[in-house]
Short mmCIF file of C-alpha atoms in Angstrom, two decimals:
data_model
loop_
_atom_site.label_atom_id
_atom_site.label_comp_id
_atom_site.label_asym_id
_atom_site.label_seq_id
_atom_site.Cartn_x
_atom_site.Cartn_y
_atom_site.Cartn_z
CA MET A 1 27.29 -0.29 45.71
CA THR A 2 24.26 1.52 44.25
CA ARG A 3 23.42 5.25 44.62
CA LEU A 4 20.62 6.93 42.92
CA TYR A 5 20.36 10.58 41.41
CA ALA A 6 17.39 12.21 39.77
CA ALA A 7 16.97 15.63 38.33
CA THR A 8 14.98 17.88 35.94
CA ARG A 9 15.59 20.95 34.05
CA ARG A 10 11.83 21.83 34.69
CA SER A 11 11.21 21.50 38.44
CA VAL A 12 13.03 20.04 41.58
CA ILE A 13 9.73 18.61 42.66
CA GLY A 14 9.72 16.56 39.58
CA ALA A 15 12.99 15.32 40.07
CA ALA A 16 12.30 14.19 43.71
CA LEU A 17 9.24 12.28 42.50
CA ALA A 18 11.29 10.59 39.56
CA ALA A 19 13.80 9.32 42.28
CA ALA A 20 11.06 8.15 44.74
CA ALA A 21 9.00 6.31 42.07
CA TRP A 22 11.70 4.04 40.24
CA PRO A 23 9.92 1.70 38.01
CA GLN A 24 10.48 -2.05 38.06
CA ARG A 25 10.63 -2.08 34.25
CA PRO A 26 11.94 1.49 33.28
CA ALA A 27 9.72 3.05 30.25
CA LEU A 28 10.57 5.72 28.07
CA GLY A 29 9.25 9.31 29.01
CA SER A 30 7.37 11.61 26.90
CA ASP A 31 10.60 13.03 25.42
CA GLY A 32 12.14 9.48 24.85
CA VAL A 33 14.22 9.85 27.78
CA PRO A 34 14.32 6.63 30.09
CA ASP A 35 12.76 7.23 33.33
CA ALA A 36 15.61 5.18 34.86
CA ALA A 37 19.10 4.30 33.89
CA THR A 38 22.29 2.53 35.28
CA VAL A 39 25.88 3.52 35.14
CA ILE A 40 28.24 0.57 35.35
CA VAL A 41 31.64 1.40 36.93
CA PRO A 42 34.75 -0.35 37.90
CA GLY A 43 35.58 -0.56 41.57
CA PRO A 44 36.57 -0.11 44.09
CA GLU A 45 33.58 1.58 45.85
CA ASP A 46 35.79 4.35 47.24
CA GLY A 47 38.04 4.52 43.97
CA PRO A 48 38.43 7.55 41.54
CA LEU A 49 36.28 5.87 38.92
CA ALA A 50 33.46 5.49 41.03
CA GLY A 51 33.67 8.95 42.21
CA PHE A 52 33.54 10.27 38.57
CA ALA A 53 30.75 7.99 37.82
CA LEU A 54 28.64 9.43 40.81
CA ARG A 55 29.63 13.04 39.44
CA ALA A 56 28.48 11.95 36.07
CA ALA A 57 25.38 10.44 37.28
CA ARG A 58 24.40 13.87 38.94
CA GLY A 59 25.57 15.99 35.93
CA LEU A 60 23.69 13.82 33.35
CA ALA A 61 20.41 13.75 35.33
CA ARG A 62 20.39 17.52 35.43
CA GLY A 63 21.36 17.42 31.80
CA LEU A 64 18.48 15.51 30.53
CA VAL A 65 15.40 17.14 29.22
CA GLN A 66 13.06 15.62 31.66
CA ALA A 67 13.22 14.03 35.15
CA ALA A 68 15.38 10.63 35.01
CA ALA A 69 16.70 8.54 37.98
CA LEU A 70 20.29 7.35 37.43
CA ARG A 71 21.90 4.77 39.53
CA VAL A 72 25.79 3.89 39.81
CA SER A 73 26.40 0.20 40.06
CA VAL A 74 30.21 -0.73 40.95
CA GLN A 75 31.40 -3.94 39.34
CA GLY A 76 34.63 -5.69 39.32
CA GLY A 77 38.08 -4.19 39.80
CA PRO A 78 39.83 -1.05 38.56
CA ASP A 79 41.13 -2.46 35.17
CA GLY A 80 37.47 -2.33 34.13
CA ILE A 81 37.57 -5.84 32.42
CA THR A 82 34.67 -7.22 34.62
CA ALA A 83 32.54 -4.28 34.15
CA ALA A 84 33.16 -3.99 30.46
CA ASN A 85 32.35 -7.79 29.99
CA ARG A 86 29.00 -7.48 31.94
CA PHE A 87 27.96 -4.15 30.13
CA ALA A 88 28.86 -6.16 26.70
CA ALA A 89 26.70 -9.15 27.72
CA SER A 90 23.89 -7.10 29.03
CA ASN A 91 20.42 -6.91 27.14
CA ALA A 92 19.25 -3.65 28.81
CA PRO A 93 16.61 -1.73 26.94
CA ASP A 94 17.74 0.97 24.80
CA GLY A 95 19.20 3.98 26.51
CA ARG A 96 18.89 2.58 29.92
CA LEU A 97 22.57 1.30 30.57
CA LEU A 98 25.76 3.19 30.52
CA LEU A 99 29.54 2.19 31.28
CA ALA A 100 32.43 4.04 32.55
CA LEU A 101 35.09 2.69 30.45
CA PRO A 102 38.68 3.07 31.84
CA GLY A 103 41.61 3.25 29.64
CA ALA A 104 43.05 0.07 31.25
CA ALA A 105 40.16 -1.93 29.78
CA ALA A 106 41.15 -0.88 26.14
CA GLN A 107 44.58 -1.50 26.92
CA ALA A 108 43.91 -5.28 27.87
CA LEU A 109 42.13 -5.57 24.40
CA LEU A 110 45.21 -3.96 22.63
CA VAL A 111 47.51 -6.48 24.25
CA GLY A 112 45.29 -9.38 23.71
CA ASP A 113 44.16 -10.24 27.31
CA THR A 114 42.13 -13.31 27.15
CA ARG A 115 39.83 -12.13 29.95
CA ALA A 116 38.52 -9.18 27.80
CA ARG A 117 35.46 -10.35 25.98
CA PHE A 118 34.12 -7.07 24.83
CA GLU A 119 34.29 -4.95 21.67
CA PRO A 120 33.95 -1.29 22.30
CA ARG A 121 34.55 -0.02 18.81
CA GLN A 122 31.12 0.58 18.17
CA TRP A 123 29.90 1.88 21.64
CA PRO A 124 28.84 5.46 21.26
CA ALA A 125 30.92 7.76 23.69
CA ILE A 126 29.07 10.64 25.37
CA ALA A 127 31.61 12.21 27.68
CA GLY A 128 34.85 11.34 29.73
CA CYS A 129 37.56 12.46 31.95
CA MET A 130 41.37 12.95 30.95
CA MET A 131 44.74 13.05 32.62
CA PRO A 132 47.93 14.48 31.09
CA ALA A 133 50.79 11.86 30.54
CA LEU A 134 54.18 12.48 29.57
CA LEU A 135 57.58 10.84 29.19
CA ALA A 136 60.50 12.60 31.11
CA GLY A 137 64.15 11.82 31.69
CA ARG A 138 67.33 12.89 33.65
CA PHE A 139 68.84 14.47 30.51
CA PRO A 140 67.53 15.89 27.39
CA LEU A 141 66.18 13.53 24.82
CA GLY A 142 68.29 15.27 21.91
CA ASP A 143 71.46 13.67 23.67
CA ARG A 144 70.70 10.36 22.16
CA ARG A 145 72.24 8.66 25.20
CA PRO A 146 71.10 5.29 25.95
CA VAL A 147 67.98 5.27 28.28
CA ARG A 148 67.31 2.96 31.20
CA LEU A 149 63.29 3.35 31.12
CA ALA A 150 61.39 2.47 34.13
CA LEU A 151 58.07 0.39 33.41
CA PRO A 152 55.58 -1.20 35.66
CA GLY A 153 55.51 -4.29 33.41
CA PRO A 154 55.56 -5.28 29.74
CA GLY A 155 51.44 -5.30 29.46
CA ALA A 156 51.31 -2.00 31.04
CA PRO A 157 50.51 1.09 28.54
CA GLU A 158 53.69 2.86 29.84
CA ALA A 159 55.58 0.25 27.42
CA ALA A 160 54.41 2.34 24.77
CA ALA A 161 57.19 4.73 25.65
CA LEU A 162 59.63 2.15 25.02
CA LEU A 163 58.10 1.73 21.59
CA ALA A 164 58.23 5.41 21.01
CA LEU A 165 61.96 5.67 21.69
CA ASP A 166 62.47 2.52 19.40
CA LEU A 167 60.67 4.57 16.73
CA LEU A 168 62.80 7.61 17.47
CA GLY A 169 65.83 5.64 17.11
CA VAL A 170 67.00 6.36 20.73
CA PRO A 171 68.73 3.19 22.32
CA ALA A 172 66.65 2.10 25.29
CA MET A 173 66.34 -0.63 27.67
CA PRO A 174 63.46 -1.39 30.14
CA VAL A 175 63.90 -1.43 34.01
CA PHE A 176 60.83 -3.20 35.34
CA VAL A 177 60.02 -1.99 38.82
CA SER A 178 58.30 -4.04 41.67
CA GLY A 179 54.66 -3.95 41.83
CA GLY A 180 53.14 -0.94 43.68
CA VAL A 181 56.53 1.02 43.32
CA ALA A 182 56.03 4.34 41.20
CA PRO A 183 58.46 4.26 38.37
CA GLU A 184 59.66 7.59 39.07
CA THR A 185 61.06 6.04 42.34
CA ALA A 186 63.42 4.18 40.07
CA VAL A 187 64.49 7.46 38.57
CA GLN A 188 65.13 9.01 42.03
CA SER A 189 67.21 6.08 43.21
CA GLY A 190 69.40 6.11 40.25
CA ALA A 191 68.16 2.80 38.81
CA ALA A 192 66.43 4.33 35.55
CA ASP A 193 66.79 7.33 33.50
CA ALA A 194 63.30 7.99 32.38
CA ALA A 195 59.79 7.22 33.31
CA VAL A 196 56.17 8.08 32.41
CA LEU A 197 54.36 10.45 34.79
CA LEU A 198 50.85 11.12 35.09
CA GLY A 199 49.29 14.21 36.00
CA PRO A 200 50.21 17.83 35.24
CA ALA A 201 53.67 18.68 34.22
CA ARG A 202 54.42 21.10 36.75
CA PRO A 203 58.05 22.38 36.44
CA ALA A 204 58.85 22.55 40.15
CA ALA A 205 57.71 18.73 40.37
CA LEU A 206 59.89 17.98 37.36
CA SER A 207 62.80 19.76 38.73
CA ALA A 208 62.42 18.14 42.01
CA LEU A 209 62.77 14.68 40.51
CA GLY A 210 65.79 15.94 38.42
CA LEU A 211 63.77 15.44 35.07
CA THR A 212 63.46 17.02 31.87
CA PRO A 213 60.08 16.77 30.01
CA TRP A 214 60.61 14.71 26.75
CA PHE A 215 56.98 14.59 25.04
CA THR A 216 53.29 14.12 25.92
CA PHE A 217 51.15 11.33 24.69
CA ASP A 218 48.56 13.77 23.20
CA ASP A 219 46.89 12.86 19.80
CA PRO A 220 48.51 14.89 16.89
CA THR A 221 44.98 15.69 15.80
CA THR A 222 44.25 17.77 18.87
CA PRO A 223 45.72 20.72 20.39
CA ARG A 224 48.24 20.31 23.04
CA ASP A 225 46.81 19.28 26.52
CA PRO A 226 46.07 22.31 28.26
CA ALA A 227 47.87 21.16 31.25
CA ALA A 228 51.04 20.60 29.54
CA ALA A 229 50.84 23.10 26.48
CA GLU A 230 54.34 24.05 26.69
CA ILE A 231 55.56 20.43 25.94
CA ALA A 232 55.51 18.93 22.72
CA GLY A 233 53.26 15.99 21.88
CA LEU A 234 54.75 12.62 20.33
CA GLY A 235 52.96 13.53 16.94
CA GLU A 236 55.11 16.57 16.66
CA ILE A 237 58.25 14.64 17.16
CA ILE A 238 57.69 11.65 15.06
CA THR A 239 57.37 13.11 11.56
CA ASP A 240 58.13 10.41 9.38
CA PRO A 241 57.11 7.27 11.02
CA PRO A 242 58.66 4.08 9.38
CA ARG A 243 55.82 2.13 10.84
CA PRO A 244 52.67 3.83 10.92
CA ASP A 245 50.87 0.95 12.54
CA LEU A 246 53.29 1.06 15.39
CA VAL A 247 52.74 4.71 15.63
CA ALA A 248 49.15 4.08 15.99
CA ALA A 249 49.75 1.51 18.72
CA VAL A 250 51.78 4.00 20.74
CA ARG A 251 48.95 6.51 20.60
CA ALA A 252 46.64 3.82 21.93
CA ALA A 253 48.47 2.93 24.53
CA GLY A 254 49.13 6.74 25.27
CA MET A 255 45.51 7.34 25.25
CA ALA A 256 45.04 4.46 27.71
CA LEU A 257 47.20 6.20 30.08
CA ARG A 258 45.35 9.35 29.93
CA ALA A 259 41.83 8.35 29.52
CA ARG A 260 40.55 7.74 33.29
CA ALA A 261 37.13 7.01 32.10
CA LEU A 262 34.94 7.33 29.08
CA LEU A 263 31.18 7.08 29.39
CA VAL A 264 29.77 4.88 26.58
CA LEU A 265 26.41 3.26 25.49
CA PRO A 266 25.61 -0.10 24.10
CA ALA A 267 26.42 -0.44 20.38
CA LEU A 268 22.95 -0.91 19.45
CA THR A 269 21.37 2.10 21.39
CA SER A 270 19.22 4.06 18.86
CA ALA A 271 20.43 7.28 17.34
CA ASP A 272 17.65 9.25 18.87
CA SER A 273 18.86 7.94 22.55
CA VAL A 274 22.33 8.60 21.88
CA ALA A 275 21.57 12.29 20.84
CA LEU A 276 19.54 12.53 24.14
CA TRP A 277 22.40 11.28 26.20
CA ARG A 278 25.05 13.56 24.14
CA GLY A 279 22.81 16.45 24.69
CA ALA A 280 22.57 16.00 28.46
CA ALA A 281 26.53 15.56 28.56
CA ARG A 282 26.97 18.89 26.79
CA ARG A 283 24.68 20.51 29.17
CA TRP A 284 26.54 19.02 32.20
CA LEU A 285 29.75 20.19 30.94
CA GLU A 286 28.50 23.60 30.27
CA ASP A 287 26.57 24.04 33.45
CA GLN A 288 29.68 23.12 35.61
CA VAL A 289 30.30 26.20 38.03
CA THR A 290 33.59 25.07 39.53
CA PRO A 291 36.73 25.04 37.05
CA ALA A 292 38.23 21.61 36.23
CA THR A 293 41.29 20.80 38.07
CA ASP A 294 44.68 20.90 36.45
CA THR A 295 44.99 17.02 36.83
CA LEU A 296 41.47 15.89 35.43
CA ARG A 297 39.94 17.28 32.52
CA PRO A 298 36.35 16.61 31.51
CA ILE A 299 35.44 16.05 27.82
CA GLY A 300 32.39 16.16 25.87
CA PRO A 301 30.92 13.76 23.24
CA THR A 302 33.14 14.87 20.30
CA GLU A 303 36.52 14.51 22.10
CA ALA A 304 35.12 11.37 23.67
CA THR A 305 34.37 9.78 20.53
CA ALA A 306 37.86 10.59 18.97
CA THR A 307 39.47 9.52 22.21
CA LEU A 308 37.65 5.99 21.79
CA ALA A 309 38.66 5.56 18.34
CA THR A 310 42.38 6.30 19.19
CA LEU A 311 42.10 3.94 22.31
CA CYS A 312 40.53 1.04 19.92
CA PRO A 313 42.57 1.13 16.81
CA PRO A 314 41.93 -1.70 13.97
CA PRO A 315 42.95 -5.11 14.62
CA ALA A 316 45.99 -4.74 12.37
CA VAL A 317 47.49 -2.17 14.59
CA ALA A 318 46.72 -4.30 17.76
CA LEU A 319 48.38 -7.42 16.10
CA ALA A 320 51.53 -5.08 15.19
CA TYR A 321 51.75 -4.04 18.95
CA ARG A 322 51.60 -7.57 20.12
CA GLU A 323 54.20 -8.70 17.67
CA TRP A 324 56.51 -5.88 19.02
CA LEU A 325 55.76 -6.77 22.55
CA PHE A 326 56.78 -10.38 21.98
CA ARG A 327 59.95 -9.73 19.73
CA ARG A 328 61.16 -6.73 22.07
CA LEU A 329 60.17 -7.98 25.58
CA ALA A 330 59.58 -11.70 24.93
CA TRP A 331 55.99 -11.28 26.47
CA GLN A 332 52.48 -12.06 25.25
CA ALA A 333 49.01 -11.83 27.30
CA THR A 334 47.49 -14.73 28.47
#
């Protein structure tokens, strides 16, 4: 699927002309802005990531300092591995290719999935979209009772909740749910005591599930998530970690849960092009007239850059997490 958007901050007519006259080999405009660019996004075509990329294309086109045509190219599945591999292998000209990188793709790198053949640590991030994530249980966390934790699988980012409980000294055992079954369903049926929930922590929804919020997966360097500001973040609970590398791994996997998509540029994009795209992203967020929902929260270049750094920790952290997965769950990626 390919869709085209063009806009200018100077004239609507100029935007229409830019969209109609898409060049075969895009050139830089007079302000250093590419006349056309492509946003690669994981599928499916009617999925939430594609919807985010379409909205971002419209917003970035409006935010650029001169007319530019942006198209969205849907590639691969929702884990983002295929899209990220193709993005990494591309030799697109400077400033003319972007990727909507989902947290799931960064999680694949963290656990050592051999299909992931990309390195995002040096990709400049310009914007993104975040979702709250929290761990909740059927009794208060302070009770220190053994916990049966519902998980979709050992390689899923939710497994970081098990590691967090280990670091907190809370006895816990995983309860793996069948594919396609929401972990909270296992809690409702009595097969598990706790689960990771995505989306806003509405008291009524938690009460209906019979759950008490334990902690969110917020990064300790940033304020509490506005959608769950009354719930403590994991960084506020783990105050003296015995293994800082494993804490960093929990934060990385927790961020993979929260980061629905980050818009990034190739590693060798010039500083001028990065500045232009980041400026467009700031204007896009500033110009939004409808308030963000309490489920998805758009972020600008500064927070997106910090999010990417948390998502993609140093190799020593990834190795420590993989060793823990093998030791604790007898699992390793293939």
